[in-house]
Coordinates of C-alpha atoms and ligand atoms in Angstrom, one line a residue:
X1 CA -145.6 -119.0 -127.0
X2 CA -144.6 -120.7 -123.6
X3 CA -147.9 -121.7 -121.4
X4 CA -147.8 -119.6 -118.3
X5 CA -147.5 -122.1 -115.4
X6 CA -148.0 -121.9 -112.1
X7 CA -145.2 -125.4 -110.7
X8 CA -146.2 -127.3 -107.0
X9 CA -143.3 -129.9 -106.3
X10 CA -143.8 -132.6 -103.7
X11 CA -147.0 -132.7 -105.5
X12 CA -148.4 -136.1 -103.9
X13 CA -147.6 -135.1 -100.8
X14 CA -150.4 -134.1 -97.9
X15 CA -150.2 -129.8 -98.6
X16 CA -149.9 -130.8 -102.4
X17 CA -152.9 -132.5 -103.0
X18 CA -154.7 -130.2 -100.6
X19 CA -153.0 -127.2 -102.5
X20 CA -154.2 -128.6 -105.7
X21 CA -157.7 -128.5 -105.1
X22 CA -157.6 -125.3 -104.4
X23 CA -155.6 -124.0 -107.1
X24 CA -157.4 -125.8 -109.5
X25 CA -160.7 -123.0 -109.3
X26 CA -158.6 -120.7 -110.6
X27 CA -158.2 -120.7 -114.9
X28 CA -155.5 -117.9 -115.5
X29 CA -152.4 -120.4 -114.7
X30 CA -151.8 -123.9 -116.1
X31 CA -150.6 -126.3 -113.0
X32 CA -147.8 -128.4 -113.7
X33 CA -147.0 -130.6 -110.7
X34 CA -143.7 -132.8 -109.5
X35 CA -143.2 -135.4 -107.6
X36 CA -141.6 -139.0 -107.3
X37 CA -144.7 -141.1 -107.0
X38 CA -147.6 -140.5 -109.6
X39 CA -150.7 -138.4 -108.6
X40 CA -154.5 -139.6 -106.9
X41 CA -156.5 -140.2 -109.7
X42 CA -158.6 -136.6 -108.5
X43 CA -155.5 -134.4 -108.6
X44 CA -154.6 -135.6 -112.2
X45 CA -157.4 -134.2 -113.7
X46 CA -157.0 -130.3 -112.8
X47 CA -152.8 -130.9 -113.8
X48 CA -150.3 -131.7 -116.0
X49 CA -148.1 -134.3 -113.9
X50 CA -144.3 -134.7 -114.5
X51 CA -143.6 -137.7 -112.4
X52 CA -139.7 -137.8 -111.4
X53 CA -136.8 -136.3 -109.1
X54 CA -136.7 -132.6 -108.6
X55 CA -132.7 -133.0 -108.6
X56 CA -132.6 -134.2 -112.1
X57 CA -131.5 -130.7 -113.7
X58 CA -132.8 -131.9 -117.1
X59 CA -136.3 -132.6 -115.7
X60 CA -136.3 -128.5 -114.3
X61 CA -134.4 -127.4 -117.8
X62 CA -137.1 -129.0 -119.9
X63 CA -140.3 -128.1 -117.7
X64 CA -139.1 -124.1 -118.5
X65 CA -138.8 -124.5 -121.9
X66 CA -142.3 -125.7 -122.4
X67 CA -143.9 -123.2 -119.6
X68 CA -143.5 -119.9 -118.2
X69 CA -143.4 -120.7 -114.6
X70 CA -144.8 -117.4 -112.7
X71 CA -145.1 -119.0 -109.3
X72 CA -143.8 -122.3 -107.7
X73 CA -144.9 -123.9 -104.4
X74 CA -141.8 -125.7 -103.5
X75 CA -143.1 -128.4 -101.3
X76 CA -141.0 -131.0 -101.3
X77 CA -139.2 -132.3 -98.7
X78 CA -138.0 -135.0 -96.2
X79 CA -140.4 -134.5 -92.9
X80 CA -138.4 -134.5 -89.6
X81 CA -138.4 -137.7 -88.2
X82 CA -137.7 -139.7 -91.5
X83 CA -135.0 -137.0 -92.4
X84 CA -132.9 -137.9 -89.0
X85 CA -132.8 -141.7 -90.3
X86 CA -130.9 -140.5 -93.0
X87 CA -129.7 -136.5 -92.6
X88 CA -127.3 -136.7 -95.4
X89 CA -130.0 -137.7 -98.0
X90 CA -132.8 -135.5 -96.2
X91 CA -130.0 -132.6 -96.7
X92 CA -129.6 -133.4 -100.8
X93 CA -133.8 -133.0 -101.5
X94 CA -134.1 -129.9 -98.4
X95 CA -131.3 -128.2 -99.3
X96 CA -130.0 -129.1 -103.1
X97 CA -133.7 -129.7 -104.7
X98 CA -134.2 -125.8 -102.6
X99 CA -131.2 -124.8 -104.0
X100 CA -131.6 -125.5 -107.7
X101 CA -134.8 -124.5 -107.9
X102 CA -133.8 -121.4 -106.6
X103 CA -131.0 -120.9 -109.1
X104 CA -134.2 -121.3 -111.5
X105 CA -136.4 -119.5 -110.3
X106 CA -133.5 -116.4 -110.2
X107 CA -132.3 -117.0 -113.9
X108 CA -136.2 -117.2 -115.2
X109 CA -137.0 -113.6 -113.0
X110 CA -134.0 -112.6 -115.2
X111 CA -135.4 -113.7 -118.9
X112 CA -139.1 -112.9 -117.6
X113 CA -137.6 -109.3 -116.3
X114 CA -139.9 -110.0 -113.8
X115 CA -139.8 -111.6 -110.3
X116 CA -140.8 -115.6 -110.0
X117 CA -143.0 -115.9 -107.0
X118 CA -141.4 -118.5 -104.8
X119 CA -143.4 -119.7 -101.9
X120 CA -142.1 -122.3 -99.6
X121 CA -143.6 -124.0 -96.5
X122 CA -141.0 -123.9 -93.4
X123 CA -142.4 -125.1 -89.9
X124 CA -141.5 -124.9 -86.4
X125 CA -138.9 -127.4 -86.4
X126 CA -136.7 -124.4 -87.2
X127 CA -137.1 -123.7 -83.7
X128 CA -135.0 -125.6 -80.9
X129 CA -135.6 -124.7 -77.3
X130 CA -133.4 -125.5 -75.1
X131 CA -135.9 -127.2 -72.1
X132 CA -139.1 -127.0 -71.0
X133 CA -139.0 -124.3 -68.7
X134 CA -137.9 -122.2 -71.3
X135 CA -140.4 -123.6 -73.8
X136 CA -142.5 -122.3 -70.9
X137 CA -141.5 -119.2 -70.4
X138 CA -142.1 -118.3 -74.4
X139 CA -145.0 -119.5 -75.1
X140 CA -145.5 -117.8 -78.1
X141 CA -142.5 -117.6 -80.0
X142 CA -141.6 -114.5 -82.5
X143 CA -139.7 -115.4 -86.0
X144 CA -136.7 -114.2 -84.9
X145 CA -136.2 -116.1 -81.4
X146 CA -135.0 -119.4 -80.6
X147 CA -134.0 -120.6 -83.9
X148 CA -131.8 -123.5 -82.6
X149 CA -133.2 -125.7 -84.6
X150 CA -132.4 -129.7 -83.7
X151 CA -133.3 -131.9 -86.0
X152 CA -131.5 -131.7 -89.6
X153 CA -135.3 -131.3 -91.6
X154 CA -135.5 -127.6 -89.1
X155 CA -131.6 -127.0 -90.1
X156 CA -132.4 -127.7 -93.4
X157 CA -136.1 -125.3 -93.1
X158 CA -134.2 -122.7 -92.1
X159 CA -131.3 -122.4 -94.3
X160 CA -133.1 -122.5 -97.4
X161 CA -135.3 -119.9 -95.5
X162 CA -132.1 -117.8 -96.0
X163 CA -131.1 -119.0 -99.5
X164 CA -134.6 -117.7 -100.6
X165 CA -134.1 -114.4 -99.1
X166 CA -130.5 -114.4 -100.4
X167 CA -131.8 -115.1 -103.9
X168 CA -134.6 -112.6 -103.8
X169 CA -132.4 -109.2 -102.2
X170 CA -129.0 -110.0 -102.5
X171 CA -128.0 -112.4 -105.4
X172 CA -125.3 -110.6 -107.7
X173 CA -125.1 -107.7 -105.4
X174 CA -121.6 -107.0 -106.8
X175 CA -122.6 -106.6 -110.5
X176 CA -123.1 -102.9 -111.8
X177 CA -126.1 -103.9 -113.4
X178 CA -128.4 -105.7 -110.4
X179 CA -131.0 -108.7 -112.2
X180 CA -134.3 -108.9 -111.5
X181 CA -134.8 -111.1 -108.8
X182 CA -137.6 -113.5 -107.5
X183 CA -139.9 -113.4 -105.2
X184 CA -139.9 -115.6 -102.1
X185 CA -142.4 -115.9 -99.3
X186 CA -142.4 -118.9 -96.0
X187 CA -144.8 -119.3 -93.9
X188 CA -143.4 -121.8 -90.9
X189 CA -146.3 -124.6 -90.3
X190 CA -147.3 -125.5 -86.6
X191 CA -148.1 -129.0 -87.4
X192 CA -151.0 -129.6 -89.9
X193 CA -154.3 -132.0 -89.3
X194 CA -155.8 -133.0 -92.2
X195 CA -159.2 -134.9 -92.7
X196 CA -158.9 -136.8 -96.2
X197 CA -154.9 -137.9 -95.8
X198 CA -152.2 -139.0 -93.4
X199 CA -148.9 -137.7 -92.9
X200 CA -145.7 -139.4 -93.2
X201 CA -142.6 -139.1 -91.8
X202 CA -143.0 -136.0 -89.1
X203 CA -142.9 -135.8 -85.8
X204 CA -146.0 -134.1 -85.4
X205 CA -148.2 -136.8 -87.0
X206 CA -149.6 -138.1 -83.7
X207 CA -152.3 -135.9 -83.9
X208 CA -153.4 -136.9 -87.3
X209 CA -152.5 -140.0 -86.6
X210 CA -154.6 -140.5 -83.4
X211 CA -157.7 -139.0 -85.0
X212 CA -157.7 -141.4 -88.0
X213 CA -157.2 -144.5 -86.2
X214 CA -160.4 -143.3 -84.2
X215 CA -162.5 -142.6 -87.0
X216 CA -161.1 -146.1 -88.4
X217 CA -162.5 -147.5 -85.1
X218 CA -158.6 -148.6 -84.0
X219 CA -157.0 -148.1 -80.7
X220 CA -154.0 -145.8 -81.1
X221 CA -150.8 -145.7 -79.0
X222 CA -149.5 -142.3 -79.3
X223 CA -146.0 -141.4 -79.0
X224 CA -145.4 -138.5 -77.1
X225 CA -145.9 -137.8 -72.8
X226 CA -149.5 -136.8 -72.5
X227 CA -148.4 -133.6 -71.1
X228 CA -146.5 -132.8 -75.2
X229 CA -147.2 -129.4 -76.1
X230 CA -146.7 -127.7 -79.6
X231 CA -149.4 -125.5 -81.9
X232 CA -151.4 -127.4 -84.7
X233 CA -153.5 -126.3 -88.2
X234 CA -156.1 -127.7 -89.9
X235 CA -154.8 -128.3 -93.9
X236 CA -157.6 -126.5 -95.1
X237 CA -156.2 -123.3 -93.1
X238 CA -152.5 -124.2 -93.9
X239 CA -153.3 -124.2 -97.4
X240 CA -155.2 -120.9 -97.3
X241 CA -152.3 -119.4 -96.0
X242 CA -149.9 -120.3 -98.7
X243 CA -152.3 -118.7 -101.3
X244 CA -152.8 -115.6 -99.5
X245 CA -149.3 -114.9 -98.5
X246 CA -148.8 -115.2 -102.8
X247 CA -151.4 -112.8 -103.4
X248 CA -150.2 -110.0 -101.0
X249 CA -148.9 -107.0 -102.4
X250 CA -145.3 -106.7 -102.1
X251 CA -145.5 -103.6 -100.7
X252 CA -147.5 -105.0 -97.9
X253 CA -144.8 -107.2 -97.0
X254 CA -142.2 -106.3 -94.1
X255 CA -140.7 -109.7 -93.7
X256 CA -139.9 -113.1 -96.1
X257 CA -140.7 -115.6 -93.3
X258 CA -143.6 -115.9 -91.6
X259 CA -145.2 -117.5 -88.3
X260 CA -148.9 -118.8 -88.8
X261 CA -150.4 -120.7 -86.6
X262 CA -154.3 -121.9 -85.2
X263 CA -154.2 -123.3 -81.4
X264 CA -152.2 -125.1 -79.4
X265 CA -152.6 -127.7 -77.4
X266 CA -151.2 -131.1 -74.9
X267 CA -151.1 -134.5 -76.3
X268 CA -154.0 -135.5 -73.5
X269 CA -156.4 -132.6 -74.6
X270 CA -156.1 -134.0 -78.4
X271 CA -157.2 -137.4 -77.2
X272 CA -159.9 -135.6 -74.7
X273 CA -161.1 -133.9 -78.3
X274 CA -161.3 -137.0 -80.0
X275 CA -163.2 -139.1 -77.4
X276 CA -165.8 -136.5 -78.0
X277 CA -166.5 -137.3 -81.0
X278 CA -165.5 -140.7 -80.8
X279 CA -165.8 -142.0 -77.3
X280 CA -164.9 -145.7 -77.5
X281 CA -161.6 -145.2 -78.9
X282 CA -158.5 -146.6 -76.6
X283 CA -155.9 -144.2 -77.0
X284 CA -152.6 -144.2 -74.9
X285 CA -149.7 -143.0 -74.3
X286 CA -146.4 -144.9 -74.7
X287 CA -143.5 -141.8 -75.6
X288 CA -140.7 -142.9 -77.9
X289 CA -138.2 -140.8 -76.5
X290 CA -136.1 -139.9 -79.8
X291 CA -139.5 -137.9 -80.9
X292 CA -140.2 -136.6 -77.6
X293 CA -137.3 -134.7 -77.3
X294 CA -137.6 -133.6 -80.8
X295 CA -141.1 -132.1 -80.0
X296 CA -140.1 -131.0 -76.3
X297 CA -137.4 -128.7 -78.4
X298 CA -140.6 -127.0 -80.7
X299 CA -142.3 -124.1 -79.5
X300 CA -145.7 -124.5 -77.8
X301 CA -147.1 -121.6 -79.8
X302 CA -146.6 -119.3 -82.1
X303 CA -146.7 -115.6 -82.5
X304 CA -148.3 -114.9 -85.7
X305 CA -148.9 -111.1 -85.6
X306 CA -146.8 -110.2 -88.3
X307 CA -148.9 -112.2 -90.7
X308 CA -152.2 -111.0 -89.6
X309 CA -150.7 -107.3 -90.1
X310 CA -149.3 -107.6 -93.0
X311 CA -151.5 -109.8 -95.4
X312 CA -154.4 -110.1 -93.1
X313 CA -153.7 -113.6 -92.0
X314 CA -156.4 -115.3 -89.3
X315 CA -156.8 -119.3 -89.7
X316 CA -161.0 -120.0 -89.9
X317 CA -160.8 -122.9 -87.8
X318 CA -160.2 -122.4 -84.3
X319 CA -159.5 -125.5 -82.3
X320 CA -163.3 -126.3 -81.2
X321 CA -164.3 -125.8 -85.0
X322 CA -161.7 -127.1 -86.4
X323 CA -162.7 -130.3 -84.9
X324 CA -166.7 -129.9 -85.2
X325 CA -166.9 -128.0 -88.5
X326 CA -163.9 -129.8 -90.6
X327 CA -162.3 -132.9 -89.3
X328 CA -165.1 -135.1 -87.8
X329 CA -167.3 -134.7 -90.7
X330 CA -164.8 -134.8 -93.3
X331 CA -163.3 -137.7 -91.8
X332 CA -166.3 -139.8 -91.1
X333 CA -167.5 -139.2 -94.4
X334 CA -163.7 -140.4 -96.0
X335 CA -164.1 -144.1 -94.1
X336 CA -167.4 -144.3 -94.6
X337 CA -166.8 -144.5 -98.3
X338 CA -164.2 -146.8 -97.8
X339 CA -166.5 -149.2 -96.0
X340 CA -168.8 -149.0 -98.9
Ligands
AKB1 C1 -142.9 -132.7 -89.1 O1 -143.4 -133.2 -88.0 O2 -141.8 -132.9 -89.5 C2 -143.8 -131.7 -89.8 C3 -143.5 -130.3 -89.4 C4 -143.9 -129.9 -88.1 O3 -143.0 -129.5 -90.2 N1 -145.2 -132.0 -89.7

């Protein structure tokens, strides 16, 4: 008999090695993980790690035949910034690694004759307003407005957003006999903050990125106008969100895609937060306008009722504790080791 498995691709990334931490407390699903680049030595204990490319269809075809994948976390993907150095290749992993894993995720709904749970992380780059008075005027944006996105990573969000709901409600609607069909969920990020790793490749990582090299005792030059709005998470949260919105009753569900979101705040009250906790840093500002008007086109906030409705969503870290209770000690603890 198959193992029942629960598969996370874009394993090594920052959600993936968060994500496996936490999945690993649970025993009834084995966890087989993806990704390009080999595991942290931590992860690879709770896993069973396949390292190579998610758009090798042999890779996919054999991973079913050893396991019966009940869930996946698809969470691989080109972040924003790096994807508009190269859209067209950013577009094959988005879209085509979505796509395909999709197309298995329906066919093994079909066999199973029951639904795969799909879950995929989307993120506010699949919003694109048009200025800053408007970003203004809507501070908290629903799902439904303002999805114009601009960079090809929030085209890319978004229309595999719609692929998944086409796969789980309308796939084979002309055939007299309608499959069973899987089960996807999105939650769209504000940008996440984590204390043990650093992003790559968004457009959002100046927070993170500001808050490390402080810890690290460097100066940082952030990117973005000091006056840069958009919402932010902590990972523990973001990750907490993914598993709840798996475990919600279907029946609880209204939507597929959902907002979640924590606080939001300007580039100058980040740094103001982390010269309270570490006041000799010398942060400034020095905006690269390519990424400014990427992040002047995101939402400041997010409206997030929906999710707190439906499957009880509320983050635990609010922007005061996210900063007291996870990042600073977390992160003074991480380069403390290191200086061991
Ligand atoms: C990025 O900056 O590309 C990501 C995101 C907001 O989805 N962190």
């Amino acid at each position: 008999m198959r193992k029942k498995g629960i598969l996370i691709t874009g394993a090594a990334g920052e959600i993936g090695m968060a994500l496996i931490e936490s999945l690993s407390k649970q025993e009834e699903y084995r966890l087989i993980t993806l990704d390009l680049k080999p595991l942290e030595p931590e992860s690879e204990r709770f896993v069973t790690h396949v390292q190579g490319d998610l758009l090798e269809n042999s890779l996919l075809a054999r991973l079913v035949s050893e396991y019966e994948i009940g869930i996946i976390y698809h969470l691989a993907a080109l972040l924003s910034t790096r994807a508009e150095f190269t859209p067209e290749a950013a577009h094959k992993v988005n879209v085509e690694g979505t796509l395909g894993l999709l197309k298995l995720a329906s066919e093994q709904s079909q066999w199973r004759g029951e639904p795969v749970l799909f879950i995929f992380p989307s993120s506010i780059a699949t919003y694109g307003v048009p200025d800053l008075e408007i970003k203004a005027q809507f501070p908290h944006v629903r799902e439904w407005e303002w999805n114009y996105p601009r960079t090809m990573y929030g085209c890319n969000k978004l229309y595999c957003e719609m692929l998944g709901i086409y796969y789980s409600q309308y796939y084979q609607q002309l055939a007299v006999d309608r499959p069973v069909m899987l089960d996807f969920r999105a939650v769209r990020f504000p940008g996440l903050i984590s204390a043990f790793t650093l992003p790559s490749g968004g457009t959002s990582d100046y927070g993170p990125e500001m808050l490390h090299a402080a810890a690290k005792g460097e100066p940082y030059a952030c990117f973005v106008r000091e006056d840069t709005i958009i919402p932010f998470m902590v990972m523990s949260d973001a990750v907490r969100a993914l598993i709840k919105l798996a475990d919600a009753p279907v029946d609880s569900l209204s939507r597929r895609v959902y907002n979640v979101t924590s606080f939001s705040l300007k580039a100058n009250q980040f740094r103001n937060m982390v010269l309270k906790y570490f006041p000799d840093t010398q942060i400034t500002f020095d905006p690269d306008l390519s990424r400014q008007t990427i992040l002047d086109s995101w939402p400041a906030g997010l409206n997030d009722n929906d999710a707190q409705r439906d499957w009880g969503w509320h983050p635990i870290y609010d922007l005061e504790s996210s900063f007291s209770d996870y990042l600073v000690p977390n992160i003074v603890e991480l380069y403390r080791k290191f200086k061991d």
